[in-house]
Amino acid sequence: MRNILTVTTSTLMGNYEIEKYYGYISINFVTGANFLRDWFAGWTDILGGISKSYTRELDELKSMARNALENKARLLDMNCILGLNIDLDPIFGSNYSMFMVSATGTACKITNLINDDSNSEEENIKLDLSRLYSNTLISNAPLDFYNCTIDEVEGFLASLPSGSEKMLVDKLIEELGNNPTKNIFSGFKDNIDSVTEFLLGKNFSEVCRYVTDDITKEKALFIKTFNIIDYSSILEQFKNLDNNDTKIDLLVSLTAKPPLVTKDNFYALEELIDLLEKKFQKEITIKSQGFGKKKDMWICKHCGSPVEMDRQSCFNCNYDRYGLPSRITRYVAGDGQIFNYEKRISNLKSIYEILKKYYSNK
């Protein structure tokens, strides 16, 4: 099947040239949803928490819409969709609920300006990673870059002299440290794409190493936002941990979704996953509980308390079974988002599996 490059922005990064615009394309369909399941999901929202099954089905609907739009582009002999937008509109009745699902974008035909083998492989890696992030619906944080318009942001970036990546990085890291996150990341997504394009286009590897060296809270936020990460540097810092704060900063940086990973970083990622799985193993014990009955418990690494297996965090200190605070609010603008180590390691493994088919036999 012919690959379709699908992006949410109206412009392309990298060595692409648009040969032909077809124009605006769209698809829509209506799908039913079980009313009782929706009713329970609604009560989950009211009482607190997240309905995992409901969220998963919404993700599947978005994936279906994207695939349908890409199939339409293939039929038109186009290989790219710009400005992808997916909407899910609920339709309610007396005893049922349904969704109107629609996807839109601009279809066009693109060519790669550099067609050598190494560049082709690089572009394939970017495409595969982009699909992974899209299918798992891990989206970038929006950034209102100093409350400027898109044109002003692009003009600012274009005016920076060669080699000024570090100047920009330092300024952004400083802003993250001195301002409430929710005030900085409150605008529209096109701006963050402009900044990211600049950072990736100048000297990707150098910027990655510079940002990832000596992780701090502010640098972790920068990495999380702009997806600029060097796994080799992260690996070395995990090997030399000296305090719990550094551990948390490093783990937060692993939420990055790098658009490209080099061969050296691939091997570092492999070693990093192995190190994390050994370092954060669950400690399980069997505790006797009257009349010889035995019960599985996990032992809190932070305070040593035995905790029942079905609990996600320790009732005594609120740390999870991996020895991490169950809520890390300072990284998510105070909204109390749960930091999920298992999800972090799962995402890293997904990235690794994609890279494996390109690098493992070389």
Short mmCIF file of C-alpha atoms in Angstrom, two decimals:
data_model
loop_
_atom_site.label_atom_id
_atom_site.label_comp_id
_atom_site.label_asym_id
_atom_site.label_seq_id
_atom_site.Cartn_x
_atom_site.Cartn_y
_atom_site.Cartn_z
CA MET A 1 0.00 0.00 0.00
CA ARG A 2 1.27 3.43 -0.91
CA ASN A 3 2.37 5.50 2.10
CA ILE A 4 0.60 8.79 2.71
CA LEU A 5 2.41 11.56 4.59
CA THR A 6 -0.22 13.15 6.83
CA VAL A 7 0.51 16.21 8.93
CA THR A 8 -1.65 18.52 11.03
CA THR A 9 0.13 21.67 9.83
CA SER A 10 -0.39 23.51 6.56
CA THR A 11 3.32 23.38 5.67
CA LEU A 12 5.92 20.62 5.29
CA MET A 13 9.24 20.19 7.06
CA GLY A 14 12.25 18.51 5.49
CA ASN A 15 13.32 18.02 1.90
CA TYR A 16 9.89 17.97 0.29
CA GLU A 17 8.51 19.89 -2.64
CA ILE A 18 4.83 20.07 -3.54
CA GLU A 19 4.31 19.08 -7.18
CA LYS A 20 0.56 19.41 -7.34
CA TYR A 21 -2.32 20.53 -5.14
CA TYR A 22 -5.53 18.58 -5.51
CA GLY A 23 -7.39 20.64 -2.93
CA TYR A 24 -9.68 20.15 0.05
CA ILE A 25 -10.87 16.59 0.70
CA SER A 26 -13.13 15.23 3.41
CA ILE A 27 -14.82 12.09 4.67
CA ASN A 28 -17.57 11.58 7.23
CA PHE A 29 -19.51 8.70 8.67
CA VAL A 30 -21.92 8.01 11.51
CA THR A 31 -21.26 5.28 14.04
CA GLY A 32 -23.37 4.05 16.93
CA ALA A 33 -22.32 3.93 20.56
CA ASN A 34 -23.81 1.77 23.28
CA PHE A 35 -25.99 3.97 25.47
CA LEU A 36 -25.39 2.05 28.70
CA ARG A 37 -21.63 2.18 28.24
CA ASP A 38 -21.85 5.93 27.60
CA TRP A 39 -23.99 6.35 30.71
CA PHE A 40 -21.36 4.68 32.87
CA ALA A 41 -18.63 6.72 31.20
CA GLY A 42 -20.57 9.89 32.02
CA TRP A 43 -20.74 8.95 35.68
CA THR A 44 -17.02 8.24 35.65
CA ASP A 45 -16.43 11.82 34.52
CA ILE A 46 -18.76 13.20 37.20
CA LEU A 47 -17.27 11.16 40.04
CA GLY A 48 -13.69 11.61 38.89
CA GLY A 49 -11.35 9.48 36.84
CA ILE A 50 -11.15 8.47 33.21
CA SER A 51 -13.20 5.89 31.34
CA LYS A 52 -10.47 3.87 29.67
CA SER A 53 -12.79 1.88 27.40
CA TYR A 54 -14.58 5.03 26.28
CA THR A 55 -11.30 6.85 25.57
CA ARG A 56 -9.97 3.84 23.68
CA GLU A 57 -13.02 3.74 21.41
CA LEU A 58 -12.72 7.46 20.67
CA ASP A 59 -9.08 6.89 19.72
CA GLU A 60 -10.14 4.07 17.40
CA LEU A 61 -12.73 6.31 15.73
CA LYS A 62 -10.10 8.96 15.06
CA SER A 63 -7.75 6.33 13.63
CA MET A 64 -10.55 5.06 11.36
CA ALA A 65 -11.25 8.59 10.13
CA ARG A 66 -7.59 9.24 9.37
CA ASN A 67 -7.25 5.95 7.49
CA ALA A 68 -10.40 6.68 5.46
CA LEU A 69 -9.10 10.11 4.47
CA GLU A 70 -5.73 8.65 3.49
CA ASN A 71 -7.47 6.02 1.33
CA LYS A 72 -9.35 8.81 -0.43
CA ALA A 73 -6.05 10.58 -1.13
CA ARG A 74 -4.62 7.34 -2.59
CA LEU A 75 -7.58 7.02 -4.95
CA LEU A 76 -6.84 10.55 -6.17
CA ASP A 77 -3.18 9.59 -6.75
CA MET A 78 -2.04 11.99 -4.04
CA ASN A 79 0.61 11.06 -1.44
CA CYS A 80 0.28 13.80 1.18
CA ILE A 81 -2.44 15.40 3.32
CA LEU A 82 -1.80 18.82 4.86
CA GLY A 83 -3.76 20.33 7.75
CA LEU A 84 -5.38 17.13 9.00
CA ASN A 85 -8.37 17.85 11.24
CA ILE A 86 -10.63 15.25 12.86
CA ASP A 87 -13.92 16.04 14.60
CA LEU A 88 -16.20 13.81 16.65
CA ASP A 89 -19.69 15.26 17.13
CA PRO A 90 -22.11 13.38 19.40
CA ILE A 91 -25.69 12.78 18.22
CA PHE A 92 -28.09 12.00 21.04
CA GLY A 93 -31.53 10.37 20.92
CA SER A 94 -34.03 9.15 23.47
CA ASN A 95 -32.34 5.82 24.06
CA TYR A 96 -29.20 5.82 21.95
CA SER A 97 -26.12 7.87 21.17
CA MET A 98 -24.08 8.09 17.98
CA PHE A 99 -21.12 10.00 16.61
CA MET A 100 -20.74 11.95 13.41
CA VAL A 101 -17.06 11.46 12.56
CA SER A 102 -15.42 13.73 10.01
CA ALA A 103 -11.86 14.22 8.76
CA THR A 104 -10.62 16.99 6.48
CA GLY A 105 -7.36 18.09 4.90
CA THR A 106 -5.68 19.35 1.74
CA ALA A 107 -4.52 16.59 -0.62
CA CYS A 108 -1.39 17.13 -2.67
CA LYS A 109 1.43 15.28 -4.40
CA ILE A 110 4.95 15.73 -3.04
CA THR A 111 8.45 14.67 -4.07
CA ASN A 112 11.54 14.23 -1.98
CA LEU A 113 14.26 16.61 -3.17
CA ILE A 114 17.01 14.26 -1.99
CA ASN A 115 16.52 10.68 -3.10
CA ASP A 116 19.67 8.94 -1.89
CA ASP A 117 19.28 5.78 0.19
CA SER A 118 20.29 7.31 3.53
CA ASN A 119 17.81 10.14 3.17
CA SER A 120 15.06 7.76 2.10
CA GLU A 121 15.63 5.68 5.24
CA GLU A 122 15.60 8.80 7.39
CA GLU A 123 12.31 9.93 5.91
CA ASN A 124 10.82 6.46 6.40
CA ILE A 125 11.83 6.54 10.07
CA LYS A 126 10.23 9.96 10.46
CA LEU A 127 7.07 8.73 8.79
CA ASP A 128 6.83 5.58 10.92
CA LEU A 129 7.41 7.51 14.15
CA SER A 130 4.88 10.13 13.10
CA ARG A 131 2.28 7.39 12.55
CA LEU A 132 3.05 5.90 15.96
CA TYR A 133 2.49 9.22 17.73
CA SER A 134 -0.64 9.92 15.71
CA ASN A 135 -2.18 6.49 16.27
CA THR A 136 -1.57 6.68 20.01
CA LEU A 137 -2.91 10.24 19.99
CA ILE A 138 0.06 11.69 21.84
CA SER A 139 -0.13 15.33 20.81
CA ASN A 140 2.33 18.17 21.23
CA ALA A 141 1.63 20.82 23.82
CA PRO A 142 0.51 24.03 22.11
CA LEU A 143 2.75 27.06 22.54
CA ASP A 144 1.86 30.71 22.20
CA PHE A 145 5.37 31.96 21.47
CA TYR A 146 5.46 35.29 23.36
CA ASN A 147 1.87 35.92 22.22
CA CYS A 148 3.02 36.55 18.64
CA THR A 149 1.25 35.76 15.41
CA ILE A 150 2.52 32.90 13.25
CA ASP A 151 4.11 35.36 10.80
CA GLU A 152 5.91 37.15 13.64
CA VAL A 153 7.23 33.86 15.03
CA GLU A 154 8.51 32.71 11.65
CA GLY A 155 10.06 36.13 11.04
CA PHE A 156 11.86 35.99 14.38
CA LEU A 157 13.23 32.53 13.69
CA ALA A 158 14.36 33.49 10.18
CA SER A 159 16.21 36.51 11.57
CA LEU A 160 18.34 34.52 13.99
CA PRO A 161 21.97 34.19 12.86
CA SER A 162 23.54 30.85 12.01
CA GLY A 163 24.49 28.86 15.11
CA SER A 164 21.94 30.61 17.31
CA GLU A 165 20.12 27.44 18.33
CA LYS A 166 21.63 27.57 21.81
CA MET A 167 20.53 31.17 22.27
CA LEU A 168 16.95 30.24 21.43
CA VAL A 169 17.05 27.13 23.60
CA ASP A 170 18.39 29.07 26.58
CA LYS A 171 15.70 31.71 26.19
CA LEU A 172 12.89 29.15 26.00
CA ILE A 173 14.25 27.19 28.98
CA GLU A 174 14.43 30.44 30.95
CA GLU A 175 10.81 31.24 30.06
CA LEU A 176 9.70 27.80 31.21
CA GLY A 177 11.44 28.27 34.55
CA ASN A 178 10.13 31.78 35.26
CA ASN A 179 6.50 31.57 34.14
CA PRO A 180 3.50 29.37 34.94
CA THR A 181 3.40 26.63 32.34
CA LYS A 182 -0.30 27.12 31.67
CA ASN A 183 0.35 30.75 30.64
CA ILE A 184 3.08 29.83 28.15
CA PHE A 185 1.38 26.80 26.60
CA SER A 186 -1.98 28.35 25.91
CA GLY A 187 -1.97 29.30 22.24
CA PHE A 188 -2.30 27.56 18.93
CA LYS A 189 -0.25 24.65 17.63
CA ASP A 190 1.21 26.22 14.48
CA ASN A 191 3.65 28.28 16.53
CA ILE A 192 5.27 25.31 18.19
CA ASP A 193 5.69 23.70 14.76
CA SER A 194 7.58 26.79 13.57
CA VAL A 195 9.97 26.65 16.51
CA THR A 196 10.42 22.90 16.19
CA GLU A 197 11.13 23.18 12.47
CA PHE A 198 13.86 25.69 13.21
CA LEU A 199 15.45 23.57 15.91
CA LEU A 200 15.38 20.40 13.82
CA GLY A 201 16.48 22.09 10.61
CA LYS A 202 19.65 23.75 11.90
CA ASN A 203 21.62 21.08 13.72
CA PHE A 204 19.38 18.43 15.22
CA SER A 205 22.04 16.32 16.97
CA GLU A 206 23.86 19.28 18.48
CA VAL A 207 20.67 20.80 19.87
CA CYS A 208 19.62 17.41 21.30
CA ARG A 209 22.90 16.95 23.13
CA TYR A 210 22.95 20.53 24.39
CA VAL A 211 19.41 20.41 25.79
CA THR A 212 19.60 16.91 27.24
CA ASP A 213 22.89 17.39 29.10
CA ASP A 214 22.49 17.90 32.86
CA ILE A 215 18.70 17.63 33.07
CA THR A 216 16.81 20.14 35.21
CA LYS A 217 13.09 20.72 35.72
CA GLU A 218 13.13 23.49 33.09
CA LYS A 219 15.04 21.38 30.57
CA ALA A 220 12.67 18.48 31.14
CA LEU A 221 9.77 20.79 30.28
CA PHE A 222 11.57 21.97 27.15
CA ILE A 223 12.26 18.39 26.02
CA LYS A 224 8.67 17.37 26.75
CA THR A 225 7.37 20.32 24.71
CA PHE A 226 9.69 20.37 21.70
CA ASN A 227 10.51 16.63 21.50
CA ILE A 228 14.25 17.34 21.38
CA ILE A 229 15.98 14.47 23.18
CA ASP A 230 19.29 12.61 23.17
CA TYR A 231 18.86 9.13 24.64
CA SER A 232 22.62 8.65 25.06
CA SER A 233 22.80 11.62 27.43
CA ILE A 234 19.69 10.52 29.33
CA LEU A 235 21.18 7.03 29.71
CA GLU A 236 24.41 8.36 31.23
CA GLN A 237 22.49 10.49 33.71
CA PHE A 238 20.34 7.55 34.80
CA LYS A 239 23.55 5.64 35.45
CA ASN A 240 24.75 8.41 37.74
CA LEU A 241 21.59 9.36 39.64
CA ASP A 242 22.26 11.18 42.90
CA ASN A 243 18.81 12.31 44.03
CA ASN A 244 15.11 11.65 43.54
CA ASP A 245 14.39 15.03 41.91
CA THR A 246 16.84 14.28 39.11
CA LYS A 247 15.14 10.90 38.63
CA ILE A 248 11.76 12.58 38.16
CA ASP A 249 13.17 15.20 35.78
CA LEU A 250 14.73 12.45 33.67
CA LEU A 251 11.52 10.43 33.59
CA VAL A 252 9.49 13.46 32.55
CA SER A 253 11.94 14.09 29.69
CA LEU A 254 11.13 10.58 28.39
CA THR A 255 7.65 11.80 27.45
CA ALA A 256 9.29 13.37 24.37
CA LYS A 257 8.26 12.05 20.96
CA PRO A 258 11.36 12.57 18.79
CA PRO A 259 10.61 12.88 15.05
CA LEU A 260 13.95 11.18 14.29
CA VAL A 261 16.32 8.95 16.25
CA THR A 262 19.88 8.30 15.05
CA LYS A 263 21.55 4.90 15.04
CA ASP A 264 23.70 5.74 18.09
CA ASN A 265 20.62 6.88 19.97
CA PHE A 266 18.82 3.67 18.97
CA TYR A 267 21.42 1.56 20.79
CA ALA A 268 21.31 3.96 23.76
CA LEU A 269 17.50 3.62 23.85
CA GLU A 270 17.81 -0.17 23.92
CA GLU A 271 20.19 0.02 26.89
CA LEU A 272 18.04 2.65 28.58
CA ILE A 273 14.91 0.47 28.44
CA ASP A 274 16.87 -2.43 29.95
CA LEU A 275 18.25 -0.19 32.71
CA LEU A 276 14.80 1.21 33.57
CA GLU A 277 13.18 -2.22 33.75
CA LYS A 278 15.87 -3.39 36.17
CA LYS A 279 15.89 -0.19 38.21
CA PHE A 280 12.12 0.10 38.63
CA GLN A 281 11.15 -3.54 39.10
CA LYS A 282 8.04 -4.21 41.11
CA GLU A 283 8.82 -5.81 44.48
CA ILE A 284 6.19 -8.42 45.30
CA THR A 285 5.92 -10.37 48.54
CA ILE A 286 3.47 -12.88 49.98
CA LYS A 287 2.04 -11.99 53.35
CA SER A 288 0.36 -14.44 55.72
CA GLN A 289 -3.04 -13.26 56.89
CA GLY A 290 -4.69 -15.45 59.49
CA PHE A 291 -5.44 -19.18 59.32
CA GLY A 292 -2.50 -19.68 56.98
CA LYS A 293 -4.15 -17.66 54.19
CA LYS A 294 -1.59 -15.91 51.98
CA LYS A 295 -2.04 -12.65 50.14
CA ASP A 296 0.09 -10.96 47.46
CA MET A 297 1.32 -7.52 48.42
CA TRP A 298 3.75 -5.02 46.91
CA ILE A 299 6.27 -3.28 49.14
CA CYS A 300 6.51 0.51 48.86
CA LYS A 301 10.07 1.44 47.92
CA HIS A 302 9.65 4.87 49.51
CA CYS A 303 8.40 4.03 53.02
CA GLY A 304 8.49 0.21 53.16
CA SER A 305 4.78 -0.29 53.81
CA PRO A 306 3.06 -3.42 52.42
CA VAL A 307 0.30 -2.47 49.97
CA GLU A 308 -2.50 -4.58 48.49
CA MET A 309 -1.93 -5.55 44.87
CA ASP A 310 -5.00 -3.76 43.53
CA ARG A 311 -3.84 -0.37 44.85
CA GLN A 312 -1.84 1.79 42.43
CA SER A 313 -0.17 3.88 45.14
CA CYS A 314 0.87 3.50 48.77
CA PHE A 315 -1.86 4.60 51.24
CA ASN A 316 0.86 5.86 53.62
CA CYS A 317 3.05 8.08 51.38
CA ASN A 318 1.19 8.18 48.01
CA TYR A 319 4.17 6.82 46.06
CA ASP A 320 3.55 4.19 43.38
CA ARG A 321 4.90 0.66 43.23
CA TYR A 322 7.98 1.84 41.30
CA GLY A 323 9.03 4.26 44.05
CA LEU A 324 7.75 7.38 42.25
CA PRO A 325 5.29 10.05 43.43
CA SER A 326 1.90 9.05 42.08
CA ARG A 327 1.15 12.67 41.12
CA ILE A 328 3.72 15.02 39.62
CA THR A 329 1.75 18.24 39.34
CA ARG A 330 4.64 20.67 38.88
CA TYR A 331 5.08 19.50 35.30
CA VAL A 332 1.46 19.75 34.23
CA ALA A 333 0.44 23.24 35.31
CA GLY A 334 -1.21 22.03 38.48
CA ASP A 335 -3.92 19.94 36.84
CA GLY A 336 -2.98 16.80 38.79
CA GLN A 337 -2.25 14.59 35.80
CA ILE A 338 -1.16 11.15 36.92
CA PHE A 339 2.40 10.24 35.97
CA ASN A 340 2.23 6.72 34.63
CA TYR A 341 5.60 4.92 34.55
CA GLU A 342 4.16 1.88 32.79
CA LYS A 343 2.88 4.08 29.97
CA ARG A 344 6.28 5.78 29.67
CA ILE A 345 8.15 2.48 29.32
CA SER A 346 5.52 1.17 26.89
CA ASN A 347 5.93 4.23 24.65
CA LEU A 348 9.72 3.84 24.68
CA LYS A 349 9.37 0.21 23.63
CA SER A 350 7.05 1.20 20.77
CA ILE A 351 9.61 3.72 19.51
CA TYR A 352 12.34 1.10 19.84
CA GLU A 353 10.40 -1.51 17.84
CA ILE A 354 9.99 0.92 14.94
CA LEU A 355 13.70 1.78 14.92
CA LYS A 356 14.70 -1.86 15.25
CA LYS A 357 13.71 -2.72 11.69
CA TYR A 358 16.02 0.01 10.37
CA TYR A 359 19.04 -0.30 12.65
CA SER A 360 19.20 -3.76 14.25
CA ASN A 361 21.00 -5.52 11.38
CA LYS A 362 23.56 -2.78 10.70
#
